[in-house]
Amino acid sequence: MGAGIFEKIKVEGHEQLVFWLDKLANLRAIIAIHDTTLGPAIGGVRLLRYDSEEDAICDALLLSKAMTYKASAVGVNFGGGQAVIMKPDVPIESDALWWSFGRFVNSLGGRFIASEDVGTSVEDIEKALRETKFVVGLSHALGGGGDPGPVSAHGVYSGLKACVQKALGDTSLSGIKVAIQGLGHVGYALARELKVAGCRVYACDIDSRKSQVAGENLGLEIVDPQKIFDVDAEVFSPCALGGVINEDFIERMNFKIIAGSANNQLADDRLGKVLQDRGIIYAPDFIIGAGGLINVYNEIEGYDQARALSQAGKIYDKIKQILEFSEQTGVPTLEAAMIIARQRLDRVRKVRGLI
Ligand code: NAD
């Protein structure tokens, strides 16, 4: 890792980095806790094949820090954490692995609350329940919120509306053209809301079955996944994978707004400034996509979907605040969101006498 491990943790302000080895369960797991000023750390559990331990540690450190800022910015009173499990080369005995992981989480006594992430499912997380109560993102049957897609989509819809208002001065979405990339849990629910609001929705998915079903059910104009960047629409909504906003994309497209759920949309954070210079409004992904976090937060307080949807609707105000701050200060929207998140953390640290 270049610098020593303590130095690496110190640089980004992390509190704790914990390792767990269970030879019998073939489990090598890491939990990073970035900051617990606002409350216990919450974060996903990523199960991936990493090239090296260093890559796994970096992922945990990076994602836990992002979670601190996400929670702070949208007013969720939890800290930032992340777990990573290094996927072994041998077949996994799933029950043993998740029970062991549950013991790991439990050993932290509630400082870290785990939810599903890339490579893990609701069923996996529910297996860990046998060993710890510090897991969220459960199915309705177990008192959880179930699929967070609709709540995430409502957050995106609300943030997108704030962007349209800023860019076009329009308070109604009726007649606005939106191009959605990805018709999965979030993209499908978003397309449904946009159609109800009177938008003209173009959409694609690399899974042609999903495109066909969504097209027929919702009345979408389905386009080839290779052509989605060329659609003549005011809004582009990335709801598939990260990294889609690169220099080629920016050269090629004519959208006025980018507002979607995908995590880490910018191939490089510096592109936020390129978008700003070209007059394109970019809704920071970690804010507009915070509905998933809001959904699990509600689980901790006693799940009620109407309440979760109402809180996700407040992403409208948050995006509006960020766009105004960006305009007043001249900083790109991604940076504006980070500043706003940091300011809240600092205020809470002062109130709690931590600084
Ligand atoms: P999902 O896996 O249900 O859906 C993603 C869809 O994108 C799939 O249908 C897939 O076939 C499609 N896809 C993949 N590559 C594509 C491409 N190049 N072109 C077109 N379609 C493509 O995932 P999801 O839960 O809907 O999440 C979508 C994105 O939003 C992800 O980046 C996720 O990390 C992020 N996100 C999700 C939530 C949530 O609540 N599910 C919350 C916040 C952020």
Coordinates of C-alpha atoms and ligand atoms in Angstrom, one line a residue:
M1 CA 0.0 0.0 0.0
G2 CA 2.9 2.4 -0.2
A3 CA 2.4 4.2 3.1
G4 CA 2.1 2.1 6.2
I5 CA -1.4 0.9 7.2
F6 CA -1.9 3.4 10.1
E7 CA -0.8 6.2 7.9
K8 CA -3.3 5.2 5.2
I9 CA -6.1 5.0 7.8
K10 CA -5.1 8.4 9.3
V11 CA -5.0 10.2 5.9
E12 CA -8.7 9.8 5.2
G13 CA -9.7 10.1 8.8
H14 CA -10.8 6.5 9.3
E15 CA -11.4 5.2 12.9
Q16 CA -11.0 1.5 12.5
L17 CA -9.9 -1.3 10.1
V18 CA -10.7 -4.8 11.3
F19 CA -9.7 -8.2 9.8
W20 CA -11.4 -11.6 10.2
L21 CA -10.0 -14.9 9.2
D22 CA -12.0 -18.2 9.4
K23 CA -10.1 -21.0 7.8
L24 CA -12.9 -23.5 8.1
A25 CA -15.4 -21.2 6.5
N26 CA -12.9 -20.0 3.9
L27 CA -13.6 -16.5 5.0
R28 CA -11.2 -13.6 4.7
A29 CA -13.2 -10.4 5.5
I30 CA -12.4 -6.8 6.3
I31 CA -14.5 -4.1 7.9
A32 CA -13.6 -0.4 7.6
I33 CA -15.2 2.1 9.9
H34 CA -14.7 5.6 8.6
D35 CA -16.5 7.9 11.0
T36 CA -19.1 7.4 13.7
T37 CA -19.8 11.1 14.6
L38 CA -23.4 10.7 13.5
G39 CA -24.0 7.2 14.8
P40 CA -22.9 3.6 14.3
A41 CA -21.3 2.9 10.9
I42 CA -23.6 1.5 8.3
G43 CA -22.4 0.0 5.0
G44 CA -22.6 -2.7 2.4
V45 CA -21.0 -6.1 2.3
R46 CA -19.1 -6.6 -1.0
L47 CA -18.2 -10.2 -2.0
L48 CA -15.7 -10.0 -4.8
R49 CA -12.6 -11.7 -6.1
Y50 CA -9.8 -9.2 -5.4
D51 CA -6.4 -9.3 -7.0
S52 CA -4.7 -8.5 -3.8
E53 CA -5.3 -7.8 -0.1
E54 CA -4.3 -4.2 -0.8
D55 CA -7.1 -3.9 -3.3
A56 CA -9.6 -5.2 -0.8
I57 CA -8.4 -2.8 1.9
C58 CA -8.5 0.1 -0.5
D59 CA -12.1 -0.7 -1.5
A60 CA -13.2 -0.9 2.1
L61 CA -11.5 2.4 3.0
L62 CA -12.9 4.2 0.0
L63 CA -16.4 2.9 0.2
S64 CA -16.7 3.5 4.0
K65 CA -15.6 7.1 3.6
A66 CA -18.1 7.7 0.8
M67 CA -20.8 6.3 3.1
T68 CA -20.0 8.8 5.8
Y69 CA -20.5 11.7 3.4
K70 CA -23.6 10.2 1.8
A71 CA -25.3 9.7 5.2
S72 CA -24.3 13.2 6.4
A73 CA -25.5 14.9 3.3
V74 CA -28.9 13.4 3.3
G75 CA -29.5 13.7 7.0
V76 CA -29.3 10.0 7.9
N77 CA -27.8 9.8 11.4
F78 CA -25.4 7.0 10.8
G79 CA -21.7 6.8 10.2
G80 CA -19.8 5.3 7.3
G81 CA -18.6 1.7 7.1
Q82 CA -18.0 -1.0 4.6
A83 CA -17.3 -4.7 4.7
V84 CA -15.5 -6.6 2.0
I85 CA -15.2 -10.4 1.7
M86 CA -12.4 -11.7 -0.5
K87 CA -14.1 -14.3 -2.6
P88 CA -12.1 -17.5 -2.4
D89 CA -11.1 -19.5 -5.5
V90 CA -12.7 -22.6 -4.0
P91 CA -16.5 -23.2 -3.9
I92 CA -18.1 -21.4 -0.9
E93 CA -20.2 -23.2 1.7
S94 CA -22.6 -20.3 1.9
D95 CA -24.2 -21.0 5.3
A96 CA -20.9 -21.4 7.0
L97 CA -19.4 -18.3 5.4
W98 CA -22.4 -16.1 6.4
W99 CA -22.6 -17.4 9.9
S100 CA -18.9 -16.7 10.3
F101 CA -19.4 -13.2 8.8
G102 CA -22.3 -12.7 11.2
R103 CA -19.9 -13.5 14.2
F104 CA -17.4 -11.0 12.8
V105 CA -20.1 -8.2 12.6
N106 CA -21.3 -9.2 16.1
S107 CA -17.8 -8.9 17.6
L108 CA -18.0 -5.2 16.9
G109 CA -20.9 -4.8 19.2
G110 CA -23.1 -2.6 16.9
R111 CA -20.4 -0.3 15.7
F112 CA -21.0 -1.6 12.2
I113 CA -24.4 -2.5 10.6
A114 CA -24.2 -4.5 7.5
S115 CA -26.4 -4.5 4.4
E116 CA -26.2 -6.1 0.9
D117 CA -23.9 -4.7 -1.8
V118 CA -22.2 -5.9 -5.0
G119 CA -22.0 -9.7 -5.0
T120 CA -24.3 -10.3 -2.0
S121 CA -28.0 -10.8 -1.8
V122 CA -30.8 -10.4 0.8
E123 CA -30.7 -14.1 1.4
D124 CA -27.0 -13.9 2.3
I125 CA -27.5 -11.1 4.7
E126 CA -30.4 -12.9 6.3
K127 CA -28.1 -15.9 7.0
A128 CA -25.9 -13.7 9.1
L129 CA -28.9 -12.8 11.2
R130 CA -28.4 -16.2 13.0
E131 CA -25.2 -14.7 14.6
T132 CA -25.9 -11.0 14.8
K133 CA -28.8 -8.5 14.9
F134 CA -26.6 -5.8 13.3
V135 CA -27.8 -6.4 9.7
V136 CA -30.3 -4.5 7.6
G137 CA -31.8 -4.8 4.1
L138 CA -34.0 -7.7 5.1
S139 CA -37.1 -9.1 3.3
H140 CA -40.6 -8.0 4.3
A141 CA -41.1 -11.5 5.8
L142 CA -38.4 -10.7 8.3
G143 CA -39.6 -7.2 9.1
G144 CA -37.3 -5.5 6.6
G145 CA -38.0 -3.1 3.8
G146 CA -37.6 -5.6 0.9
D147 CA -36.5 -4.3 -2.5
P148 CA -35.2 -0.8 -2.0
G149 CA -35.6 -0.1 -5.8
P150 CA -38.9 1.9 -5.6
V151 CA -37.6 4.1 -2.7
S152 CA -34.3 4.7 -4.6
A153 CA -36.2 5.5 -7.7
H154 CA -38.3 8.0 -5.9
G155 CA -35.2 9.7 -4.7
V156 CA -33.8 9.9 -8.2
Y157 CA -37.2 11.1 -9.5
S158 CA -37.2 13.9 -6.9
G159 CA -33.6 14.9 -7.6
L160 CA -34.2 14.9 -11.3
K161 CA -37.1 17.2 -10.8
A162 CA -34.9 19.7 -8.9
C163 CA -32.4 19.6 -11.8
V164 CA -35.1 20.2 -14.4
Q165 CA -36.4 23.1 -12.5
K166 CA -32.9 24.6 -12.3
A167 CA -32.0 24.0 -15.9
L168 CA -35.3 24.7 -17.6
G169 CA -37.1 26.7 -15.0
D170 CA -39.9 24.2 -15.3
T171 CA -41.7 23.0 -12.2
S172 CA -43.6 20.3 -14.2
L173 CA -41.9 17.2 -15.7
S174 CA -44.7 16.9 -18.3
G175 CA -43.2 16.6 -21.8
I176 CA -39.6 16.3 -20.6
K177 CA -37.6 13.7 -22.5
V178 CA -35.5 11.4 -20.4
A179 CA -33.1 8.6 -21.5
I180 CA -32.7 5.8 -19.0
Q181 CA -29.7 3.4 -19.2
G182 CA -30.7 0.2 -17.3
L183 CA -34.1 -1.1 -16.5
G184 CA -33.3 -3.0 -13.3
H185 CA -34.8 -2.5 -9.9
V186 CA -34.2 1.3 -9.9
G187 CA -34.5 2.0 -13.7
Y188 CA -37.8 0.3 -14.1
A189 CA -39.4 2.0 -11.0
L190 CA -38.0 5.4 -12.2
A191 CA -39.4 4.9 -15.7
R192 CA -42.8 4.2 -14.2
E193 CA -42.8 7.4 -12.1
L194 CA -41.6 9.5 -15.0
K195 CA -44.3 8.2 -17.2
V196 CA -47.0 9.0 -14.6
A197 CA -45.5 12.5 -14.5
G198 CA -46.0 12.9 -18.3
C199 CA -42.4 12.4 -19.4
R200 CA -41.4 10.9 -22.7
V201 CA -39.1 8.1 -21.7
Y202 CA -36.5 6.4 -23.8
A203 CA -34.8 3.4 -22.3
C204 CA -32.4 0.5 -22.8
D205 CA -31.1 -2.6 -21.1
I206 CA -28.5 -5.1 -22.3
D207 CA -31.0 -7.7 -21.2
S208 CA -33.5 -7.6 -24.1
R209 CA -36.2 -9.4 -22.1
K210 CA -36.2 -6.6 -19.5
S211 CA -36.4 -3.9 -22.2
Q212 CA -39.3 -5.7 -23.9
V213 CA -41.3 -6.2 -20.6
A214 CA -40.7 -2.6 -19.5
G215 CA -41.4 -1.2 -23.0
E216 CA -44.8 -3.0 -23.1
N217 CA -45.8 -2.5 -19.5
L218 CA -44.9 1.2 -19.2
G219 CA -45.1 2.4 -22.8
L220 CA -41.4 3.3 -23.1
E221 CA -39.5 3.9 -26.3
I222 CA -36.9 1.2 -26.2
V223 CA -33.5 2.0 -27.9
D224 CA -30.4 0.0 -28.6
P225 CA -28.0 0.1 -25.6
Q226 CA -25.3 1.4 -28.0
K227 CA -27.5 4.4 -29.0
I228 CA -28.7 5.6 -25.6
F229 CA -26.1 8.4 -25.5
D230 CA -27.3 9.8 -28.8
V231 CA -31.0 10.1 -27.8
D232 CA -32.4 13.6 -28.2
A233 CA -33.5 14.2 -24.6
E234 CA -33.0 16.8 -22.0
V235 CA -32.1 14.3 -19.3
F236 CA -29.8 11.3 -19.2
S237 CA -30.4 8.9 -16.3
P238 CA -27.7 6.3 -15.8
C239 CA -29.2 3.5 -13.8
A240 CA -26.9 0.6 -14.7
L241 CA -23.2 0.6 -13.9
G242 CA -20.6 3.2 -12.8
G243 CA -18.0 4.9 -15.0
V244 CA -20.3 5.8 -17.9
I245 CA -19.5 9.5 -17.8
N246 CA -16.2 9.7 -19.5
E247 CA -14.6 12.2 -21.9
D248 CA -16.0 10.4 -25.0
F249 CA -19.5 10.5 -23.5
I250 CA -19.3 14.2 -22.8
E251 CA -18.0 14.9 -26.3
R252 CA -20.8 12.8 -27.9
M253 CA -24.0 13.7 -26.0
N254 CA -26.3 16.7 -26.0
F255 CA -28.1 16.2 -22.7
K256 CA -28.6 19.2 -20.3
I257 CA -28.9 17.1 -17.2
I258 CA -27.4 13.9 -15.8
A259 CA -29.4 12.5 -13.0
G260 CA -29.4 8.7 -12.2
S261 CA -28.9 6.1 -9.5
A262 CA -25.7 4.4 -10.7
N263 CA -22.8 4.6 -8.2
N264 CA -19.6 6.3 -9.2
Q265 CA -20.9 7.6 -12.5
L266 CA -17.9 9.8 -13.3
A267 CA -15.0 7.9 -14.7
D268 CA -12.9 10.5 -13.0
D269 CA -14.0 13.1 -10.4
R270 CA -12.3 15.9 -12.4
L271 CA -15.0 15.4 -15.1
G272 CA -17.4 17.2 -12.7
K273 CA -15.6 20.4 -13.7
V274 CA -15.8 19.5 -17.4
L275 CA -19.5 19.1 -17.1
Q276 CA -19.9 22.3 -15.2
D277 CA -17.9 24.2 -17.9
R278 CA -20.1 22.8 -20.6
G279 CA -23.2 24.0 -18.7
I280 CA -24.5 20.5 -18.0
I281 CA -26.1 19.9 -14.6
Y282 CA -24.8 16.8 -12.8
A283 CA -26.7 15.5 -9.8
P284 CA -24.0 14.0 -7.6
D285 CA -24.6 10.2 -7.7
F286 CA -24.1 9.7 -4.0
I287 CA -26.9 12.1 -3.1
I288 CA -29.5 11.4 -5.8
G289 CA -29.0 7.6 -5.2
A290 CA -29.3 7.9 -1.4
G291 CA -32.8 6.4 -1.4
G292 CA -31.3 2.9 -0.8
L293 CA -29.6 4.1 2.3
I294 CA -32.8 5.9 3.4
N295 CA -34.7 2.6 3.0
V296 CA -32.4 0.6 5.3
Y297 CA -32.2 3.5 7.8
N298 CA -36.0 3.2 8.1
E299 CA -35.7 -0.5 8.8
I300 CA -33.7 0.3 12.0
E301 CA -36.4 2.7 13.1
G302 CA -39.3 0.3 12.2
Y303 CA -40.0 0.0 8.5
D304 CA -42.8 1.9 6.9
Q305 CA -42.6 2.3 3.1
A306 CA -44.7 5.5 3.0
R307 CA -42.3 7.2 5.5
A308 CA -39.2 6.0 3.5
L309 CA -40.7 7.3 0.3
S310 CA -41.5 10.6 1.9
Q311 CA -37.9 10.9 3.2
A312 CA -36.5 10.0 -0.3
G313 CA -38.7 12.8 -1.7
K314 CA -36.6 15.2 0.3
I315 CA -33.7 14.5 -2.1
Y316 CA -35.4 17.2 -4.1
D317 CA -34.5 19.8 -1.5
K318 CA -31.0 18.5 -1.1
I319 CA -30.2 18.5 -4.8
K320 CA -31.7 22.0 -5.0
Q321 CA -29.4 23.2 -2.2
I322 CA -26.4 21.6 -3.9
L323 CA -27.1 23.2 -7.2
E324 CA -27.6 26.6 -5.6
F325 CA -24.4 26.3 -3.6
S326 CA -22.5 25.2 -6.7
E327 CA -23.8 28.3 -8.6
Q328 CA -23.0 30.7 -5.8
T329 CA -19.5 29.4 -5.1
G330 CA -18.5 28.2 -8.6
V331 CA -17.5 24.7 -7.4
P332 CA -18.7 21.6 -9.3
T333 CA -21.8 19.9 -7.9
L334 CA -19.9 16.8 -6.7
E335 CA -17.5 19.0 -4.6
A336 CA -20.5 21.2 -3.4
A337 CA -22.1 18.0 -2.1
M338 CA -18.9 17.0 -0.3
I339 CA -18.6 20.5 1.3
I340 CA -22.2 20.4 2.5
A341 CA -21.7 16.9 4.0
R342 CA -18.5 18.0 5.7
Q343 CA -20.1 21.1 7.2
R344 CA -22.8 19.0 8.8
L345 CA -20.3 16.6 10.3
D346 CA -18.3 19.5 11.7
R347 CA -21.4 21.1 13.2
V348 CA -22.3 17.8 14.9
R349 CA -18.7 17.3 16.1
K350 CA -18.8 20.7 17.7
V351 CA -22.2 20.1 19.4
R352 CA -21.0 16.8 20.7
G353 CA -17.8 18.4 22.0
L354 CA -15.6 16.2 19.7
I355 CA -13.6 19.2 18.4
Ligands
NAD1 P1 -30.0 -3.9 -11.2 O1 -28.9 -4.9 -11.3 O2 -31.3 -4.4 -10.8 O3 -30.2 -3.2 -12.7 C1 -29.2 -2.8 -13.5 C2 -29.6 -3.0 -14.9 O4 -28.7 -2.4 -15.8 C3 -29.7 -4.5 -15.3 O5 -31.0 -4.8 -15.8 C4 -28.6 -4.7 -16.3 O6 -29.0 -5.6 -17.3 C5 -28.6 -3.3 -16.9 N1 -27.3 -3.0 -17.6 C6 -26.0 -3.3 -17.2 N2 -25.2 -2.8 -18.1 C7 -25.9 -2.1 -19.0 C8 -25.6 -1.3 -20.1 N3 -24.3 -1.1 -20.5 N4 -26.6 -0.7 -20.8 C9 -27.9 -0.9 -20.5 N5 -28.2 -1.6 -19.4 C10 -27.3 -2.2 -18.7 O7 -29.4 -2.7 -10.3 P2 -30.3 -1.7 -9.6 O8 -30.5 -2.1 -8.2 O9 -31.4 -1.2 -10.5 O10 -29.2 -0.5 -9.5 C11 -28.8 0.3 -10.6 C12 -27.6 1.1 -10.3 O11 -28.0 2.0 -9.2 C13 -26.4 0.4 -9.7 O12 -25.2 1.1 -10.1 C14 -26.5 0.4 -8.2 O13 -25.3 0.3 -7.6 C15 -27.1 1.8 -8.1 N6 -27.9 2.0 -6.9 C16 -28.9 1.1 -6.6 C17 -29.7 1.3 -5.5 C18 -30.9 0.4 -5.2 O14 -31.7 0.7 -4.3 N7 -31.0 -0.8 -5.8 C19 -29.5 2.4 -4.7 C20 -28.5 3.3 -5.0 C21 -27.7 3.1 -6.1

